[in-house]
Short mmCIF file of C-alpha atoms and ligand atoms in Angstrom, two decimals:
data_model
loop_
_atom_site.label_atom_id
_atom_site.label_comp_id
_atom_site.label_asym_id
_atom_site.label_seq_id
_atom_site.Cartn_x
_atom_site.Cartn_y
_atom_site.Cartn_z
CA MET X 19 19.44 -6.74 -5.08
CA ALA X 20 19.59 -10.15 -3.36
CA ARG X 21 16.39 -12.24 -3.21
CA SER X 22 16.76 -12.29 0.58
CA ALA X 23 16.59 -8.51 0.74
CA CYS X 24 13.49 -6.32 0.95
CA PRO X 25 12.70 -3.77 -1.75
CA THR X 26 12.76 -0.17 -0.59
CA LEU X 27 12.41 3.15 -2.34
CA ASP X 28 16.19 3.49 -2.71
CA ALA X 29 16.82 -0.22 -3.43
CA PRO X 30 14.16 -1.56 -5.80
CA MET X 31 13.95 -5.34 -6.34
CA LEU X 32 14.05 -7.01 -9.74
CA THR X 33 10.94 -9.15 -10.37
CA GLY X 34 9.50 -10.87 -13.43
CA ASP X 35 7.76 -7.65 -14.55
CA GLY X 36 10.56 -5.18 -13.91
CA TYR X 37 11.77 -3.50 -10.72
CA LEU X 38 9.51 -3.13 -7.70
CA SER X 39 9.77 -0.33 -5.12
CA ARG X 40 8.13 -0.42 -1.72
CA VAL X 41 6.52 2.63 -0.15
CA ALA X 42 6.45 1.65 3.54
CA LEU X 43 4.30 3.96 5.66
CA ILE X 44 4.09 4.43 9.41
CA ASP X 45 0.80 6.31 9.38
CA ALA X 46 -2.27 7.05 7.28
CA ILE X 47 -1.96 9.26 4.20
CA THR X 48 -4.59 11.51 2.67
CA PRO X 49 -6.73 10.37 -0.28
CA LYS X 50 -4.95 13.03 -2.36
CA GLN X 51 -1.56 11.52 -1.52
CA LEU X 52 -2.84 8.06 -2.45
CA ALA X 53 -4.11 9.39 -5.79
CA ALA X 54 -0.67 10.98 -6.35
CA LEU X 55 1.04 7.61 -5.72
CA CYS X 56 -1.29 6.06 -8.32
CA SER X 57 -0.26 8.72 -10.85
CA LEU X 58 3.41 8.00 -10.12
CA SER X 59 2.77 4.29 -10.69
CA ILE X 60 1.41 5.12 -14.15
CA ALA X 61 4.16 7.64 -14.92
CA HIS X 62 7.13 5.54 -13.81
CA GLY X 63 5.93 1.93 -13.59
CA ASN X 64 3.51 -0.36 -15.40
CA GLY X 65 0.44 1.07 -13.67
CA MET X 66 0.07 -1.85 -11.23
CA LEU X 67 0.20 -1.47 -7.45
CA ASP X 68 0.44 -4.11 -4.74
CA ILE X 69 -0.38 -4.15 -1.07
CA SER X 70 1.68 -6.96 0.44
CA ALA X 71 0.58 -9.50 3.07
CA ARG X 72 2.32 -7.32 5.69
CA GLY X 73 0.50 -4.21 4.46
CA ASN X 74 3.18 -2.46 2.42
CA LEU X 75 2.35 -0.49 -0.74
CA GLN X 76 4.47 -1.49 -3.74
CA ILE X 77 4.86 0.03 -7.19
CA ARG X 78 5.63 -2.44 -10.01
CA GLY X 79 7.06 -2.49 -13.50
CA LEU X 80 9.87 0.04 -12.99
CA THR X 81 13.27 0.34 -14.68
CA LEU X 82 16.30 1.32 -12.63
CA ALA X 83 16.11 4.82 -14.12
CA SER X 84 12.37 5.24 -13.51
CA ALA X 85 12.74 3.84 -9.96
CA ALA X 86 15.17 6.68 -9.17
CA LYS X 87 12.67 9.24 -10.49
CA LEU X 88 9.89 7.55 -8.52
CA GLU X 89 11.94 7.82 -5.33
CA ALA X 90 12.45 11.56 -5.82
CA ASP X 91 8.75 12.12 -6.65
CA VAL X 92 7.53 10.02 -3.70
CA ARG X 93 9.80 11.93 -1.30
CA ALA X 94 8.35 15.20 -2.60
CA LEU X 95 4.86 14.06 -1.49
CA ASP X 96 5.85 14.45 2.17
CA LEU X 97 4.46 11.06 3.21
CA PRO X 98 4.99 9.44 6.64
CA LEU X 99 7.62 7.08 5.22
CA ARG X 100 9.20 4.33 7.28
CA GLU X 101 12.98 4.46 6.87
CA GLY X 102 15.41 1.87 8.18
CA LEU X 103 14.36 -1.01 10.44
CA ALA X 104 10.88 -2.44 9.79
CA VAL X 105 8.93 -1.87 13.01
CA GLU X 106 5.26 -2.74 12.50
CA TRP X 107 2.14 -2.09 14.51
CA SER X 108 -1.63 -2.15 14.02
CA PRO X 109 -2.95 0.07 11.23
CA LEU X 110 -5.52 1.30 13.79
CA ALA X 111 -2.84 2.50 16.23
CA GLY X 112 -3.85 5.77 17.84
CA LEU X 113 -7.46 5.46 16.68
CA GLU X 114 -8.64 2.67 18.94
CA THR X 115 -8.79 2.58 22.70
CA GLY X 116 -5.92 1.02 24.63
CA ASN X 117 -2.20 1.03 24.19
CA ASP X 118 -0.78 3.22 21.40
CA PRO X 119 2.37 1.41 20.20
CA ARG X 120 3.63 4.27 18.02
CA PRO X 121 5.86 6.10 20.55
CA LEU X 122 7.69 2.86 21.35
CA GLY X 123 7.90 1.97 17.65
CA LEU X 124 9.44 5.32 16.77
CA ALA X 125 11.88 5.06 19.69
CA ILE X 126 13.01 1.61 18.50
CA MET X 127 13.50 2.87 14.93
CA GLU X 128 15.55 5.79 16.19
CA ALA X 129 17.65 3.60 18.50
CA ALA X 130 18.29 1.12 15.66
CA ARG X 131 19.56 3.80 13.27
CA PRO X 132 23.29 3.27 14.12
CA LEU X 133 22.87 -0.45 13.32
CA ARG X 134 21.93 0.25 9.70
CA GLY X 135 23.77 -2.17 7.41
CA ARG X 136 24.57 -4.55 10.31
CA LEU X 137 21.13 -6.20 10.52
CA ALA X 138 19.47 -8.79 8.26
CA PRO X 139 17.58 -6.92 5.52
CA LYS X 140 14.26 -8.67 6.21
CA LEU X 141 14.49 -8.28 9.98
CA SER X 142 11.29 -7.01 11.58
CA VAL X 143 10.01 -5.96 14.99
CA VAL X 144 6.27 -6.35 15.57
CA LEU X 145 4.42 -4.49 18.33
CA GLU X 146 1.17 -6.24 19.19
CA THR X 147 -1.44 -4.39 21.21
CA THR X 148 -4.26 -6.97 20.96
CA GLY X 149 -6.64 -4.42 19.45
CA LEU X 150 -9.22 -4.71 16.68
CA ILE X 151 -6.70 -5.83 14.05
CA ARG X 152 -4.11 -8.29 15.24
CA LEU X 153 -0.70 -9.14 13.88
CA ASP X 154 -0.43 -12.57 15.55
CA ASP X 155 0.31 -14.38 12.27
CA LEU X 156 3.00 -12.03 11.01
CA LEU X 157 6.48 -13.52 11.31
CA ALA X 158 8.64 -11.33 13.55
CA ASP X 159 12.28 -11.48 14.60
CA ILE X 160 11.32 -9.65 17.79
CA ARG X 161 7.69 -9.47 18.91
CA LEU X 162 6.49 -7.35 21.81
CA VAL X 163 2.99 -8.09 23.07
CA ALA X 164 1.41 -5.51 25.37
CA THR X 165 0.32 -6.79 28.79
CA ASN X 166 -2.22 -4.86 30.86
CA LYS X 167 0.51 -3.61 33.23
CA ASN X 168 2.50 -1.08 31.18
CA ALA X 169 4.81 -3.81 30.04
CA TRP X 170 5.52 -6.02 27.06
CA ASN X 171 6.07 -9.77 26.72
CA VAL X 172 9.04 -10.36 24.41
CA PHE X 173 9.23 -13.21 21.87
CA LEU X 174 11.96 -14.09 19.38
CA GLY X 175 11.20 -15.42 15.89
CA GLY X 176 8.07 -17.01 14.45
CA THR X 177 4.44 -16.01 14.85
CA LEU X 178 2.74 -15.32 18.18
CA GLN X 179 1.85 -19.02 18.24
CA THR X 180 5.34 -20.32 17.50
CA GLY X 181 7.88 -17.74 18.73
CA PRO X 182 9.46 -18.56 22.11
CA GLY X 183 9.05 -15.97 24.89
CA ILE X 184 12.12 -14.64 26.72
CA GLY X 185 10.48 -12.51 29.42
CA CYS X 186 8.64 -9.28 30.10
CA VAL X 187 10.02 -5.75 29.86
CA SER X 188 8.56 -2.53 31.26
CA ASP X 189 7.31 0.14 28.87
CA GLU X 190 10.08 2.41 30.11
CA ASN X 191 12.88 -0.07 29.28
CA ALA X 192 11.36 -1.63 26.16
CA ALA X 193 13.18 0.44 23.50
CA GLU X 194 16.53 -0.03 25.24
CA CYS X 195 15.97 -3.78 25.60
CA VAL X 196 15.01 -4.18 21.91
CA CYS X 197 18.04 -2.14 20.91
CA ALA X 198 20.29 -4.38 23.04
CA LEU X 199 18.75 -7.42 21.33
CA LEU X 200 19.30 -5.90 17.88
CA THR X 201 22.92 -5.13 18.77
CA HIS X 202 23.31 -8.76 19.87
CA PHE X 203 21.91 -9.90 16.47
CA ALA X 204 24.34 -7.55 14.67
CA ASP X 205 27.31 -8.78 16.74
CA ILE X 206 26.54 -12.40 15.79
CA GLY X 207 26.44 -11.46 12.11
CA PRO X 208 24.53 -9.38 9.56
CA LYS X 209 22.29 -12.29 8.53
CA THR X 210 21.13 -13.17 12.05
CA ARG X 211 17.39 -13.66 12.51
CA GLY X 212 15.35 -13.92 15.72
CA ARG X 213 14.64 -17.63 15.25
CA GLN X 214 18.39 -18.43 15.31
CA ILE X 215 19.10 -16.90 18.72
CA ASP X 216 20.37 -19.20 21.44
CA MET X 217 18.23 -18.28 24.46
CA SER X 218 20.89 -19.45 26.89
CA SER X 219 23.41 -16.90 25.65
CA LEU X 220 21.46 -13.65 25.76
CA PRO X 221 23.75 -10.80 26.86
CA GLU X 222 23.55 -9.18 30.27
CA ASN X 223 22.23 -5.85 28.91
CA VAL X 224 19.17 -7.74 27.58
CA LEU X 225 18.62 -9.97 30.61
CA ARG X 226 18.79 -7.12 33.17
CA ASP X 227 15.60 -5.56 31.75
CA LEU X 228 13.63 -8.82 31.57
CA ASN X 229 11.28 -10.09 34.25
CA PRO X 230 9.33 -13.36 34.27
CA SER X 231 6.40 -13.08 31.83
CA PRO X 232 2.87 -13.01 33.13
CA PRO X 233 0.82 -15.74 31.43
CA LEU X 234 -0.15 -14.60 27.94
CA VAL X 235 -3.89 -14.29 27.50
CA ARG X 236 -4.45 -15.52 23.94
CA LEU X 237 -7.49 -13.61 22.81
CA PRO X 238 -9.43 -14.91 19.82
CA GLN X 239 -7.96 -13.53 16.58
CA GLN X 240 -9.73 -10.42 15.34
CA SER X 241 -9.71 -9.39 11.75
CA LEU X 242 -12.35 -6.75 11.26
CA PHE X 243 -13.39 -6.18 7.68
CA GLY X 244 -15.88 -3.93 5.90
CA LEU X 245 -17.40 -1.02 7.83
CA PHE X 246 -16.79 -0.72 11.59
CA ALA X 247 -16.81 1.93 14.31
CA LEU X 248 -13.66 3.22 16.02
CA GLY X 249 -15.27 5.50 18.58
CA HIS X 250 -18.27 7.80 18.49
CA ARG X 251 -17.05 9.86 15.58
CA THR X 252 -14.60 7.87 13.52
CA HIS X 253 -15.49 4.86 11.46
CA ALA X 254 -13.29 2.69 9.27
CA LEU X 255 -13.81 0.84 6.02
CA ARG X 256 -11.47 -2.08 5.41
CA VAL X 257 -11.40 -3.55 1.91
CA ALA X 258 -8.84 -5.77 0.15
CA LEU X 259 -7.04 -6.06 -3.18
CA PRO X 260 -7.72 -9.32 -5.04
CA PHE X 261 -4.39 -11.20 -5.08
CA GLY X 262 -2.88 -8.13 -3.41
CA GLN X 263 -2.83 -6.18 -6.66
CA ILE X 264 -4.82 -3.43 -8.40
CA LYS X 265 -4.55 -1.18 -11.45
CA ALA X 266 -3.40 2.30 -10.48
CA GLN X 267 -6.29 3.82 -12.42
CA ALA X 268 -8.87 1.91 -10.33
CA LEU X 269 -7.16 2.82 -7.05
CA ALA X 270 -6.89 6.45 -8.15
CA GLU X 271 -10.65 6.53 -8.73
CA PHE X 272 -11.20 5.09 -5.24
CA ALA X 273 -8.89 7.74 -3.77
CA GLN X 274 -10.50 10.62 -5.66
CA ARG X 275 -14.00 9.56 -4.61
CA ALA X 276 -12.74 9.14 -1.02
CA GLU X 277 -11.48 12.74 -1.15
CA GLY X 278 -14.91 13.87 -2.36
CA PHE X 279 -16.66 12.04 0.51
CA GLY X 280 -14.40 13.72 3.06
CA ILE X 281 -12.40 10.62 4.05
CA GLU X 282 -9.68 11.80 6.44
CA GLY X 283 -7.02 9.16 5.94
CA ILE X 284 -6.22 5.90 4.18
CA ARG X 285 -3.74 3.25 5.24
CA PRO X 286 -2.46 0.09 3.60
CA ALA X 287 -2.91 -2.79 6.07
CA PRO X 288 -2.01 -6.47 6.51
CA ASP X 289 -3.66 -9.18 4.40
CA HIS X 290 -3.42 -7.07 1.24
CA SER X 291 -6.00 -4.62 2.60
CA LEU X 292 -6.63 -0.90 2.71
CA ILE X 293 -8.37 0.99 5.51
CA ALA X 294 -10.12 4.33 5.04
CA PHE X 295 -10.98 6.48 8.09
CA GLY X 296 -13.74 9.07 8.37
CA VAL X 297 -17.28 9.68 9.55
CA LYS X 298 -19.74 6.83 9.14
CA GLU X 299 -21.51 8.28 6.11
CA ALA X 300 -18.25 8.86 4.21
CA CYS X 301 -17.06 5.30 4.88
CA ALA X 302 -20.46 3.86 3.89
CA ASN X 303 -20.44 5.82 0.61
CA LEU X 304 -16.93 4.61 -0.14
CA HIS X 305 -18.02 0.99 0.35
CA GLY X 306 -20.04 1.16 -2.89
CA VAL X 307 -17.14 2.73 -4.78
CA ALA X 308 -14.77 0.01 -3.53
CA GLU X 309 -17.00 -2.67 -5.05
CA GLN X 310 -17.26 -0.75 -8.35
CA VAL X 311 -13.48 -0.51 -8.76
CA GLY X 312 -12.97 -4.22 -8.07
CA LEU X 313 -11.87 -4.23 -4.45
CA ILE X 314 -12.99 -7.05 -2.15
CA VAL X 315 -15.67 -5.76 0.22
CA LYS X 316 -16.97 -8.95 1.86
CA ALA X 317 -15.07 -10.68 4.65
CA ASP X 318 -16.02 -14.14 3.37
CA ASP X 319 -15.16 -13.54 -0.29
CA PRO X 320 -13.18 -16.65 -1.39
CA LEU X 321 -10.71 -14.34 -3.16
CA ARG X 322 -9.40 -13.43 0.30
CA GLN X 323 -8.29 -17.04 0.75
CA ILE X 324 -6.23 -17.21 -2.42
CA ASP X 325 -2.57 -16.17 -2.69
CA ALA X 326 -1.54 -15.60 -6.29
CA CYS X 327 1.52 -13.95 -7.79
CA PRO X 328 1.08 -11.82 -10.94
CA GLY X 329 1.60 -14.97 -13.05
CA SER X 330 1.15 -15.10 -16.80
CA PRO X 331 1.14 -12.86 -18.83
CA SER X 332 2.47 -10.19 -16.38
CA CYS X 333 5.62 -11.99 -15.27
CA ASN X 334 8.22 -13.26 -17.74
CA SER X 335 8.97 -16.33 -15.60
CA ALA X 336 5.32 -17.39 -15.30
CA ARG X 337 3.91 -20.61 -16.72
CA LEU X 338 0.42 -20.30 -15.22
CA GLU X 339 -2.37 -17.72 -15.55
CA THR X 340 -2.67 -17.39 -11.81
CA HIS X 341 -5.27 -14.60 -11.67
CA THR X 342 -7.59 -16.25 -14.21
CA LEU X 343 -7.34 -19.51 -12.29
CA GLY X 344 -7.87 -17.74 -8.96
CA ARG X 345 -11.04 -16.02 -10.18
CA PHE X 346 -12.28 -19.37 -11.52
CA ALA X 347 -11.64 -21.00 -8.12
CA ALA X 348 -13.45 -18.23 -6.23
CA ARG X 349 -16.45 -18.30 -8.58
CA GLU X 350 -16.80 -22.00 -9.48
CA THR X 351 -15.42 -23.91 -6.49
CA PRO X 352 -16.53 -21.92 -3.41
CA ALA X 353 -16.87 -25.22 -1.50
CA LEU X 354 -13.06 -25.23 -1.18
CA PHE X 355 -13.04 -22.07 0.89
CA ASP X 356 -14.41 -22.55 4.39
CA GLY X 357 -11.70 -20.39 5.96
CA SER X 358 -9.44 -23.32 6.85
CA LEU X 359 -7.78 -23.81 3.48
CA ARG X 360 -5.63 -21.23 1.70
CA LEU X 361 -4.94 -21.82 -1.96
CA HIS X 362 -1.62 -20.74 -3.45
CA LEU X 363 -1.34 -20.20 -7.21
CA SER X 364 2.23 -19.63 -8.33
CA GLY X 365 3.35 -18.84 -11.87
CA CYS X 366 6.65 -20.65 -11.25
CA VAL X 367 8.58 -22.39 -8.52
CA LYS X 368 9.83 -19.12 -6.97
CA GLY X 369 6.61 -18.80 -4.99
CA CYS X 370 6.70 -14.99 -4.68
CA ALA X 371 3.12 -14.70 -3.36
CA HIS X 372 3.57 -17.14 -0.49
CA PRO X 373 7.12 -18.28 0.30
CA THR X 374 6.01 -20.37 3.30
CA PRO X 375 4.10 -23.71 3.09
CA SER X 376 0.49 -23.68 1.89
CA PRO X 377 -2.22 -26.32 2.31
CA LEU X 378 -2.73 -26.45 -1.47
CA ALA X 379 -0.47 -24.97 -4.14
CA PHE X 380 -0.59 -25.11 -7.95
CA ILE X 381 2.78 -24.23 -9.48
CA GLY X 382 3.28 -23.52 -13.18
CA THR X 383 6.02 -25.55 -14.88
CA GLU X 384 7.36 -25.83 -18.43
CA ASN X 385 4.87 -28.60 -19.05
CA GLY X 386 1.64 -28.18 -17.10
CA SER X 387 1.64 -27.63 -13.36
CA HIS X 388 2.47 -29.27 -10.06
CA LEU X 389 0.07 -29.70 -7.16
CA VAL X 390 1.79 -29.52 -3.77
CA PHE X 391 -0.05 -30.45 -0.60
CA CYS X 392 0.97 -28.84 2.71
CA GLY X 393 4.29 -27.61 1.41
CA LYS X 394 6.32 -24.95 -0.32
CA THR X 395 6.44 -24.54 -4.09
CA THR X 396 9.81 -26.32 -4.08
CA ASP X 397 8.50 -29.42 -2.26
CA THR X 398 7.76 -32.72 -4.02
CA PRO X 399 4.36 -32.46 -5.75
CA ILE X 400 1.64 -35.02 -5.12
CA LYS X 401 0.47 -34.72 -8.73
CA HIS X 402 1.66 -33.42 -12.06
CA LEU X 403 -1.20 -31.88 -14.06
CA ALA X 404 -1.25 -31.66 -17.83
CA PRO X 405 -1.39 -28.14 -19.33
CA THR X 406 -4.80 -26.50 -18.75
CA ALA X 407 -5.93 -29.31 -16.39
CA GLU X 408 -5.91 -27.02 -13.32
CA LYS X 409 -9.58 -25.96 -13.48
CA ALA X 410 -10.74 -29.59 -13.65
CA ALA X 411 -8.44 -30.41 -10.73
CA LEU X 412 -9.91 -27.61 -8.61
CA ALA X 413 -13.44 -28.83 -9.41
CA ALA X 414 -12.43 -32.39 -8.48
CA LEU X 415 -10.97 -31.18 -5.17
CA ALA X 416 -14.18 -29.30 -4.35
CA ARG X 417 -16.26 -32.44 -5.13
CA LEU X 418 -13.91 -34.55 -3.00
CA ILE X 419 -14.36 -32.25 -0.02
CA GLU X 420 -18.14 -32.11 -0.45
CA THR X 421 -18.43 -35.91 -0.45
CA ALA X 422 -15.68 -36.90 2.00
CA ARG X 423 -15.87 -34.24 4.72
CA ARG X 424 -17.17 -35.58 8.02
CA ASP X 425 -19.46 -33.69 10.39
CA GLY X 426 -17.48 -31.09 12.35
CA GLU X 427 -14.43 -31.43 10.11
CA THR X 428 -12.88 -28.42 8.34
CA ASN X 429 -11.79 -28.66 4.70
CA HIS X 430 -8.17 -28.61 5.81
CA ASP X 431 -8.66 -31.42 8.33
CA CYS X 432 -10.56 -33.44 5.74
CA LEU X 433 -7.68 -33.21 3.24
CA VAL X 434 -5.12 -34.01 5.93
CA ARG X 435 -7.13 -37.14 6.83
CA LEU X 436 -7.32 -38.21 3.18
CA GLY X 437 -3.61 -37.58 2.76
CA PRO X 438 -1.59 -37.05 -0.44
CA ASN X 439 -2.60 -40.46 -1.86
CA GLY X 440 -6.32 -39.90 -1.28
CA ILE X 441 -6.16 -36.44 -2.85
CA ALA X 442 -4.06 -37.56 -5.83
CA ALA X 443 -6.44 -40.49 -6.44
CA ALA X 444 -9.42 -38.12 -6.60
CA LEU X 445 -7.68 -36.23 -9.40
CA GLY X 446 -7.62 -39.29 -11.64
CA GLU X 447 -5.00 -41.49 -13.20
CA GLY X 448 -1.56 -40.30 -14.19
CA PRO X 449 1.67 -39.20 -12.52
S1 SF4 B 2 6.40 -16.77 -8.59
FE1 SF4 B 2 5.14 -15.62 -10.01
S2 SF4 B 2 5.78 -13.48 -9.84
FE2 SF4 B 2 7.36 -14.76 -8.90
S3 SF4 B 2 8.83 -15.08 -10.54
FE3 SF4 B 2 7.43 -16.82 -10.57
S4 SF4 B 2 5.82 -16.29 -11.98
FE4 SF4 B 2 6.92 -14.40 -11.52
#
C-alpha cells in the first residue's frame, strides 16, 4: 500500500519489520479480548504490538498471508471495530460528565459510508469535548469542538491551535454539515485534505448550517495519567507503552491480571497509552502490574517525551539502535526532559515515529547519524555524528542546557536562543 495510506485490518502496510495491521477501536474492549489480540500477535506476527500516537492498536511483523488470517481471527473476536472514515473522540467518552460525542461520531461514520474510496486515506474527523483527556494536538481534517450550547465550532485542518475556524453548527445539523464538507472534499479530488480547502468557496449546503462561532474558550490542556476517578464508582488507570511498543507476552500478562482484578474495560488511547476502567481497588492493583511488565506509570517519566521507531535490529532499514539510545537518554540525561523538548530517535530518514518536525532528532545514516534541530528527519542536519557518538552528544546537550538555561526559560526556549550554531559548537569540532 502507498506510504500516504493508513494501515487497516484489510489493507496492512509494509514496514521495515514486515506488514503492520491496525486494529482501530471505537470503544473499550474486555481484558480477555485484549489478551486474545496479544495471542494473535504471537500467532500471526512477530509478537510486538504498538499503540500509535493517535491511540490505535497495531500488530507488527506480519506476512501478507498471516495478515489475512489475522483479519479473520480479529473479526471473530467481536470487537467494537472502527470501519471506514477515522472519526476520533476522547477515550473517556461516555464515562465522564458532559457531552458524549459518540452518537455524533457514529452518525458521521454512517453518513460518510457512501464516500468510501473518494476520500484521502489519512483523512480524519476529531470530536473534541474538552473533557479530562483532550485531543487538541491531534491533526484533524475536520475538527468539531463542543460549545456549551448544544453546538460545535468547526475547524478545518491542523491542530486546535492552528486550524482555521469556519463557524458553529448545531448538534442537530452537525452530522449533515460534516457530510456536506466531506462530499466537498471528495468532489475536489480523492487526495483533498482539510488544510487545502479554500474557505471562500465552501458550498451552500455547508454554509447554510453554519452560524458565527462563539469565542472559543481555550481551557488549559489536560492529560490525566496514572490513577484517577471518573465518578463515584468508576476509576481509570492510564499507563503508556515506552516508544509506543510492547511485547505481546508482557501485554497479555497485564490483560490477564486485569481480568483477575475485575477490570471492566481497557482502551488504547492517544500518546501511546492504554486506559483500564474499573473500581478503584482494581485499578490500583493493576498499577503495580503495569510497572512490572514494563509500562510507563509516571506522568513525568522522560520516556514519555521520546519518540522512537523500532530502529535497529527490528527494522531492516534502521541504522540506529533507537530504543537503546532512548533508554540511555531517559536514564542518563533527564535534564533534557522538562516537558518542553521532545526527542525524536529515528532509525533512518523515513521518520516513521514522528513525521512532523521535532525540536531535536537523531537520524541513523549509513555512516553515523544526523542531528536535526527543529525540523523533520529530511531537513538539513546541524551536525553529523560519527558512529556511536550519539550518547556523548546527548550528554553534551544536557550539560549545555544545565549551564546555559536562564531563569524562567524552558529547555526548548534555551536551545532556540542558542540556535543551531550554539548547539553544534557544544557538540565539539567536526562537520
Ligand atoms: S524510520 Fe525506523 S521504522 Fe521507519 S523505516 Fe526507518 S528505521 Fe524502519
